[in-house]
Coordinates of C-alpha atoms and ligand atoms in Angstrom, one line a residue:
M167 CA 4.2 -5.8 -13.0
K168 CA 7.2 -8.1 -12.8
I169 CA 5.5 -11.6 -12.7
F170 CA 2.2 -12.7 -14.0
Q171 CA 1.4 -16.1 -12.5
H172 CA -1.4 -15.8 -10.0
V173 CA -4.6 -13.7 -9.9
T174 CA -3.1 -11.6 -7.3
D175 CA -0.5 -10.3 -9.8
I176 CA -3.0 -8.4 -11.8
G177 CA -4.3 -6.6 -8.6
D178 CA -7.9 -5.1 -8.6
L179 CA -10.0 -7.2 -10.9
G180 CA -12.6 -4.5 -11.5
K181 CA -9.7 -2.3 -12.8
A182 CA -8.2 -5.2 -14.9
L183 CA -11.6 -5.8 -16.5
A184 CA -12.0 -2.1 -17.2
E185 CA -8.6 -2.0 -18.8
A186 CA -9.5 -5.0 -20.9
Q187 CA -12.5 -3.0 -22.3
E188 CA -10.3 0.0 -22.9
V189 CA -7.9 -2.3 -25.0
K190 CA -11.0 -3.6 -26.9
R191 CA -12.1 0.1 -27.7
D192 CA -8.8 0.9 -29.4
R193 CA -6.0 -1.8 -29.2
F194 CA -3.4 0.3 -31.0
Q195 CA -3.3 3.3 -28.6
W196 CA -0.2 2.4 -26.8
Q197 CA 2.1 1.7 -29.7
H198 CA 4.6 4.1 -28.1
L199 CA 5.1 1.8 -25.1
G200 CA 6.4 -1.0 -27.1
R201 CA 8.7 0.9 -29.4
N202 CA 12.1 -0.7 -29.5
K203 CA 11.0 -3.3 -26.9
T204 CA 11.3 -7.0 -27.5
A205 CA 9.1 -9.9 -26.1
L206 CA 10.5 -13.4 -26.2
L207 CA 8.1 -16.1 -26.2
I208 CA 9.4 -19.5 -25.2
F209 CA 7.6 -22.6 -26.0
F210 CA 8.5 -26.0 -24.5
N211 CA 5.1 -27.4 -25.7
N212 CA 2.6 -26.9 -28.5
S213 CA 0.4 -23.8 -28.8
L214 CA -1.9 -22.2 -31.2
R215 CA -4.0 -19.6 -29.4
T216 CA -1.2 -18.6 -26.8
R217 CA 1.3 -18.2 -29.4
L218 CA -1.0 -16.2 -31.9
S219 CA -2.7 -14.1 -29.3
T220 CA 0.3 -13.1 -27.3
Q221 CA 2.3 -12.3 -30.5
K222 CA -0.7 -10.1 -31.7
A223 CA -0.9 -8.4 -28.4
A224 CA 2.7 -7.6 -28.4
M225 CA 2.4 -6.1 -32.0
N226 CA -0.7 -4.2 -30.9
L227 CA 1.6 -2.6 -28.4
G228 CA 4.2 -1.7 -30.9
M229 CA 6.7 -4.4 -29.6
N230 CA 9.1 -6.6 -31.6
V231 CA 8.5 -10.4 -31.0
I232 CA 10.8 -13.3 -31.1
V233 CA 9.2 -16.8 -30.7
L234 CA 11.3 -19.7 -29.8
D235 CA 10.2 -23.4 -30.0
V236 CA 12.7 -25.0 -27.8
N237 CA 11.9 -28.5 -29.2
Q238 CA 12.2 -27.4 -32.8
G239 CA 15.7 -26.3 -33.8
A240 CA 17.0 -25.1 -30.4
W241 CA 19.5 -27.3 -28.4
K242 CA 17.7 -29.6 -26.0
L243 CA 17.9 -28.1 -22.7
E244 CA 19.0 -29.8 -19.4
T245 CA 17.1 -28.4 -16.4
E246 CA 18.6 -30.2 -13.4
R247 CA 21.9 -29.1 -11.7
G248 CA 24.4 -31.8 -11.1
V249 CA 23.7 -33.9 -14.2
I250 CA 26.6 -35.2 -16.2
M251 CA 25.4 -33.9 -19.6
D252 CA 26.4 -36.9 -21.7
G253 CA 22.9 -37.6 -23.0
D254 CA 20.9 -35.9 -25.6
K255 CA 20.7 -32.5 -23.9
S256 CA 23.3 -30.1 -25.4
E257 CA 22.9 -27.0 -23.2
H258 CA 21.7 -26.2 -19.6
L259 CA 18.9 -23.9 -18.8
L260 CA 21.3 -21.9 -16.4
E261 CA 23.3 -20.6 -19.5
A262 CA 20.3 -20.5 -21.8
I263 CA 18.2 -18.3 -19.5
P264 CA 20.5 -15.3 -19.2
V265 CA 21.5 -15.5 -22.8
M266 CA 18.0 -15.5 -24.0
A267 CA 17.2 -12.7 -21.6
S268 CA 20.1 -10.6 -23.1
Y269 CA 18.1 -10.3 -26.3
C270 CA 14.8 -9.2 -25.0
D271 CA 12.8 -7.0 -22.5
I272 CA 10.0 -9.3 -21.4
I273 CA 9.8 -13.0 -21.3
G274 CA 6.8 -15.4 -21.8
V275 CA 7.3 -19.2 -21.1
R276 CA 5.1 -22.0 -21.7
S277 CA 6.3 -25.1 -19.8
F278 CA 3.7 -27.8 -19.0
A279 CA 3.6 -30.1 -16.0
R280 CA 5.9 -33.1 -16.7
F281 CA 4.2 -35.4 -14.3
E282 CA 7.6 -36.9 -13.2
S283 CA 7.4 -35.4 -9.8
R284 CA 4.5 -33.6 -8.2
E285 CA 6.8 -31.6 -6.0
D286 CA 8.8 -30.3 -9.0
D287 CA 5.6 -29.5 -10.9
Y288 CA 3.8 -27.7 -8.0
E289 CA 7.1 -25.8 -7.0
E290 CA 7.1 -24.4 -10.6
K291 CA 10.8 -25.5 -10.8
I292 CA 11.2 -24.4 -14.5
L293 CA 9.4 -21.1 -14.4
N294 CA 11.1 -20.1 -11.1
Q295 CA 14.5 -20.5 -12.7
F296 CA 13.4 -18.1 -15.5
I297 CA 12.2 -15.6 -12.9
R298 CA 15.5 -16.0 -10.9
Y299 CA 18.1 -16.0 -13.6
S300 CA 16.6 -13.9 -16.4
G301 CA 16.3 -10.5 -14.6
R302 CA 13.3 -9.7 -17.0
P303 CA 9.6 -9.6 -16.2
V304 CA 8.3 -13.1 -16.8
F305 CA 4.7 -14.0 -17.6
F306 CA 3.3 -17.5 -17.5
M307 CA 1.9 -18.8 -20.9
E308 CA 0.7 -22.2 -19.2
S309 CA 3.2 -23.5 -16.6
A310 CA 3.2 -26.7 -14.6
T311 CA 0.2 -25.5 -12.5
V312 CA -1.4 -22.3 -13.9
H313 CA -2.6 -20.7 -17.1
P314 CA -3.4 -17.2 -16.1
L315 CA -3.8 -15.6 -19.5
Q316 CA -6.6 -18.2 -20.1
A317 CA -8.3 -17.5 -16.9
F318 CA -8.1 -13.8 -17.2
A319 CA -9.6 -14.1 -20.9
D320 CA -12.4 -16.4 -19.2
L321 CA -13.2 -13.8 -16.7
I322 CA -13.4 -11.2 -19.4
T323 CA -15.7 -13.4 -21.4
I324 CA -18.0 -14.2 -18.5
A325 CA -18.3 -10.6 -17.5
E326 CA -19.2 -9.7 -21.0
N327 CA -21.9 -12.3 -21.0
W328 CA -23.4 -11.7 -17.7
P329 CA -27.0 -12.6 -17.8
L330 CA -29.0 -9.2 -17.8
S331 CA -30.9 -7.2 -20.3
N332 CA -32.7 -4.5 -18.5
S333 CA -29.8 -2.5 -17.5
P334 CA -30.5 1.2 -17.1
R335 CA -27.0 1.8 -18.4
G336 CA -27.4 -0.4 -21.4
G337 CA -25.8 1.0 -24.5
E338 CA -24.8 0.1 -28.0
D339 CA -21.1 -0.1 -27.6
S340 CA -21.6 -3.2 -25.3
L341 CA -18.7 -5.1 -23.7
S342 CA -19.4 -8.0 -26.1
S343 CA -20.9 -7.8 -29.5
E344 CA -19.7 -11.2 -30.7
K345 CA -22.2 -13.2 -32.7
G346 CA -24.3 -15.6 -30.8
T347 CA -23.7 -13.9 -27.4
K348 CA -26.1 -11.9 -25.4
K349 CA -25.5 -8.1 -25.5
T350 CA -24.4 -6.8 -22.4
S351 CA -24.7 -3.4 -21.0
G352 CA -22.8 -0.2 -21.8
N353 CA -19.4 1.0 -21.7
E354 CA -18.8 0.5 -18.0
A355 CA -16.1 -2.0 -16.9
L356 CA -18.4 -4.3 -15.0
P357 CA -21.7 -5.7 -15.6
P358 CA -24.5 -3.9 -13.5
T359 CA -25.7 -5.7 -10.6
G360 CA -28.6 -7.9 -10.6
G361 CA -29.4 -10.3 -13.4
A362 CA -32.6 -9.7 -15.2
G363 CA -35.4 -11.8 -13.8
R364 CA -33.2 -13.1 -11.0
G365 CA -34.2 -10.8 -8.3
A366 CA -32.3 -9.0 -5.7
G367 CA -29.3 -10.8 -4.3
A368 CA -29.3 -13.2 -7.2
T369 CA -26.2 -15.2 -7.6
L370 CA -24.6 -16.4 -10.8
K371 CA -23.8 -20.0 -10.9
V372 CA -20.5 -21.1 -12.6
V373 CA -19.7 -24.6 -13.0
L374 CA -16.3 -26.1 -13.7
T375 CA -16.8 -29.8 -14.9
W376 CA -14.3 -32.4 -15.5
A377 CA -14.8 -34.3 -18.8
P378 CA -13.2 -37.4 -20.2
H379 CA -10.1 -37.4 -22.4
P380 CA -7.8 -40.1 -23.7
K381 CA -4.5 -38.6 -22.4
A382 CA -3.2 -37.4 -19.1
L383 CA -3.6 -33.5 -19.1
P384 CA -2.3 -30.9 -16.7
Q385 CA -4.3 -29.2 -14.1
A386 CA -3.1 -25.8 -15.1
V387 CA -6.4 -24.7 -16.7
P388 CA -8.8 -25.8 -13.9
N389 CA -6.5 -24.4 -11.2
S390 CA -6.2 -21.0 -12.7
F391 CA -10.0 -21.0 -13.6
A392 CA -10.8 -21.8 -10.1
E393 CA -8.3 -19.4 -8.6
W394 CA -9.7 -16.5 -10.7
M395 CA -13.3 -17.3 -10.1
I396 CA -12.9 -17.5 -6.4
A397 CA -11.1 -14.2 -6.4
A398 CA -13.9 -12.7 -8.6
S399 CA -16.5 -13.9 -6.4
Q400 CA -14.8 -12.3 -3.4
S401 CA -14.1 -9.0 -5.0
L402 CA -16.4 -8.1 -8.0
P403 CA -19.9 -6.9 -7.7
L404 CA -20.8 -9.0 -10.7
G405 CA -24.4 -9.7 -10.6
G406 CA -24.9 -9.6 -6.9
V407 CA -26.8 -7.1 -4.9
G408 CA -27.3 -6.7 -1.2
G409 CA -24.1 -8.4 -0.1
G410 CA -23.2 -12.0 -0.2
S411 CA -21.2 -13.8 -2.9
P412 CA -22.4 -12.9 -6.2
I413 CA -20.8 -16.1 -7.8
D414 CA -21.8 -19.5 -6.7
F415 CA -18.7 -21.4 -8.0
V416 CA -19.1 -25.3 -8.1
I417 CA -16.7 -27.8 -9.2
T418 CA -17.7 -31.3 -10.4
H419 CA -15.5 -34.2 -11.1
P420 CA -15.3 -37.9 -10.4
E421 CA -13.7 -38.9 -7.0
G422 CA -10.0 -38.8 -7.1
Y423 CA -9.7 -35.6 -9.3
E424 CA -9.7 -33.1 -6.4
L425 CA -7.8 -30.0 -7.2
D426 CA -5.0 -28.5 -5.2
P427 CA -6.5 -26.6 -2.1
Q428 CA -4.2 -23.6 -2.9
F429 CA -6.4 -23.0 -5.9
V430 CA -9.9 -24.1 -4.9
K431 CA -10.1 -23.2 -1.4
G432 CA -13.7 -21.7 -0.9
A433 CA -15.2 -23.6 -3.8
R434 CA -17.9 -26.1 -3.5
V435 CA -17.3 -29.6 -4.8
E436 CA -20.3 -31.6 -6.1
Y437 CA -19.5 -35.1 -7.2
D438 CA -22.9 -35.4 -8.9
Q439 CA -22.4 -33.8 -12.3
M440 CA -26.2 -33.4 -13.0
K441 CA -26.8 -31.9 -9.6
A442 CA -23.9 -29.4 -10.2
F443 CA -25.3 -28.3 -13.5
E444 CA -28.8 -27.5 -12.1
G445 CA -29.5 -23.8 -12.7
A446 CA -26.0 -23.2 -14.0
D447 CA -25.3 -19.9 -16.0
F448 CA -21.9 -20.8 -17.2
V449 CA -20.5 -24.3 -17.8
Y450 CA -16.7 -24.5 -18.1
A451 CA -15.5 -27.8 -19.2
K452 CA -12.0 -29.3 -19.0
N453 CA -10.2 -32.5 -18.5
W454 CA -7.4 -32.9 -16.0
S455 CA -5.4 -35.9 -14.7
C456 CA -5.3 -36.8 -11.1
P457 CA -3.7 -33.8 -9.2
G458 CA -2.5 -36.1 -6.4
V459 CA -4.3 -34.4 -3.6
T460 CA -6.5 -37.3 -2.3
R461 CA -4.5 -40.0 -4.2
P462 CA -0.9 -38.8 -4.1
E463 CA 0.3 -42.1 -5.7
D464 CA -1.7 -41.4 -8.8
Y465 CA -0.5 -37.9 -9.5
G466 CA -0.6 -37.2 -13.3
K467 CA -2.6 -40.3 -14.1
V468 CA -5.9 -41.0 -15.9
L469 CA -7.8 -42.8 -13.2
H470 CA -10.3 -44.7 -15.2
D471 CA -10.6 -46.0 -18.8
Y472 CA -12.2 -43.1 -20.5
H473 CA -14.7 -45.5 -22.2
T474 CA -16.3 -46.0 -18.8
M475 CA -16.5 -42.2 -18.2
M476 CA -18.3 -41.0 -21.3
D477 CA -21.4 -40.0 -19.4
W478 CA -19.2 -37.0 -18.2
C479 CA -19.1 -35.6 -21.7
V480 CA -21.1 -32.4 -21.8
S481 CA -24.3 -32.9 -23.9
A482 CA -27.8 -31.7 -24.4
R483 CA -28.7 -33.9 -21.5
Q484 CA -26.7 -32.0 -18.9
M485 CA -27.3 -28.6 -20.6
A486 CA -31.0 -29.1 -20.3
V487 CA -31.0 -28.8 -16.5
T488 CA -29.0 -25.4 -16.6
N489 CA -30.3 -21.8 -16.7
D490 CA -29.7 -21.8 -20.5
A491 CA -26.0 -21.9 -19.7
H492 CA -23.2 -20.6 -21.7
F493 CA -20.7 -23.2 -22.7
M494 CA -17.0 -22.5 -22.3
H495 CA -13.7 -24.4 -23.0
C496 CA -10.2 -23.1 -23.4
L497 CA -9.5 -25.0 -26.5
P498 CA -8.1 -27.2 -28.0
V499 CA -11.1 -29.4 -27.3
R500 CA -11.7 -33.0 -28.4
R501 CA -15.3 -33.2 -29.7
N502 CA -17.5 -35.9 -28.4
M503 CA -15.1 -36.5 -25.4
I504 CA -15.3 -33.3 -23.7
V505 CA -18.3 -31.9 -25.3
T506 CA -20.8 -33.0 -28.0
D507 CA -20.8 -31.2 -31.5
D508 CA -24.3 -29.8 -30.9
V509 CA -23.4 -28.1 -27.6
I510 CA -20.1 -26.6 -28.8
E511 CA -21.8 -25.5 -32.0
G512 CA -24.9 -24.3 -30.2
P513 CA -26.0 -20.6 -29.7
R514 CA -24.8 -20.6 -26.1
S515 CA -21.2 -21.6 -26.9
L516 CA -18.7 -18.9 -26.2
V517 CA -15.6 -20.8 -27.2
I518 CA -14.7 -18.5 -30.1
P519 CA -15.2 -15.2 -28.3
E520 CA -13.3 -16.7 -25.4
A521 CA -10.4 -17.5 -27.6
A522 CA -10.6 -14.1 -29.1
N523 CA -10.2 -12.5 -25.6
R524 CA -6.8 -14.2 -25.3
E525 CA -5.5 -11.3 -27.3
I526 CA -7.0 -8.9 -24.8
S527 CA -5.8 -10.5 -21.6
A528 CA -2.3 -10.9 -23.0
Q529 CA -2.3 -7.2 -24.0
V530 CA -3.4 -6.0 -20.6
V531 CA -0.6 -8.0 -19.1
L532 CA 2.1 -7.0 -21.7
K533 CA 1.0 -3.4 -21.3
R534 CA 1.4 -3.4 -17.5
M535 CA 4.8 -5.0 -17.9
L536 CA 5.9 -2.4 -20.4
E537 CA 4.6 0.3 -18.0
S538 CA 6.7 -1.2 -15.3
L539 CA 9.9 -1.0 -17.5
N540 CA 9.5 2.6 -18.4
Ligands
SN0_796 C1 -3.4 -28.5 -22.7 C2 -3.8 -28.7 -21.3 O1 -3.3 -28.0 -20.3 O2 -4.8 -29.3 -21.0 C3 -3.4 -27.0 -23.2 C4 -4.6 -26.4 -23.0 C5 -4.7 -24.9 -23.2 N1 -4.1 -29.3 -23.6 C6 -3.6 -30.3 -24.3 O3 -2.5 -30.7 -24.1 C7 -4.5 -31.2 -25.1 C8 -3.8 -32.2 -25.8 C9 -4.7 -33.1 -26.6 O4 -4.1 -34.0 -27.2 O5 -5.8 -33.0 -26.7

């Protein structure tokens, strides 16, 4: 693996989920792979989970890790060619990238959408320069448009909490044994087909819901979540039997927040949030700013004063019409904007095991990159 950006970069999702469980079984079994190899993690933006989980994953693999916060101590970097550099930026990305690459074997980069130009953001101008000029495998630690380490962790978490209980393959070493989550079946990579009490051909309903936020946030998380859910619904035998799509993936948001078709093609959009939540098994909440799809002039903007949108905040009211849905969020989350205290603290909240799975998704990706080096 030389690039980790899209769901297609991970290949077969069933295999990737099986590998995730193998990592969970013993995360230190590949220390030889990372011996004398260095991961460089470059952050243009803040991070808690991505930084810690990726560093931990690299250490699990026996790697050395260097973390660089570009905005704290490094020279400010110019990213545009042709600029007369008489401002506050001391160094150009075109020198910085090959220099940084000379000290490492694998590079991870976080660089959020800047909302200055939709074209620049959606062309992944910054990350593509790393791919082009570093000569190293590059993995995306949330770019302008994607957050694949998060989406992979989300998929692992959903697979581990698939609603089922009467599996003939049920075992003790379950996929998930985190507190507060349902036990899943045995040591197989995928949940068995057919949710308990849901009948043959039952589908699992996964809802991605927009929720209010005071700031303009990127679309990377919802883009990747949608991309990975759609891919999973097309390729995994999760929960479904007798053909047909096993995942009913629904996106709900106010008008104007339509996500880019390159990520959501194949998903159903339901503008009525309560309707979308009906019978849901998983609710995934996230705020995002205007993606500029139906309203190009509003790209990167918050479309309405959040005070007027507070009924989108996920609360017991919406959760009551679900199929006792699990609640998910990538974190950091602003309580009582995105979700109420009682829902995020409730027994169906998966936010902590979901974050813990970030270490696992990062380790699968780093492991595959190391394997492709050797
Ligand atoms: C980022 C985002 O893409 O929405 C990272 C999520 C993993 N979130 C934020 O920037 C939240 C900032 C805030 O002030 O709440």
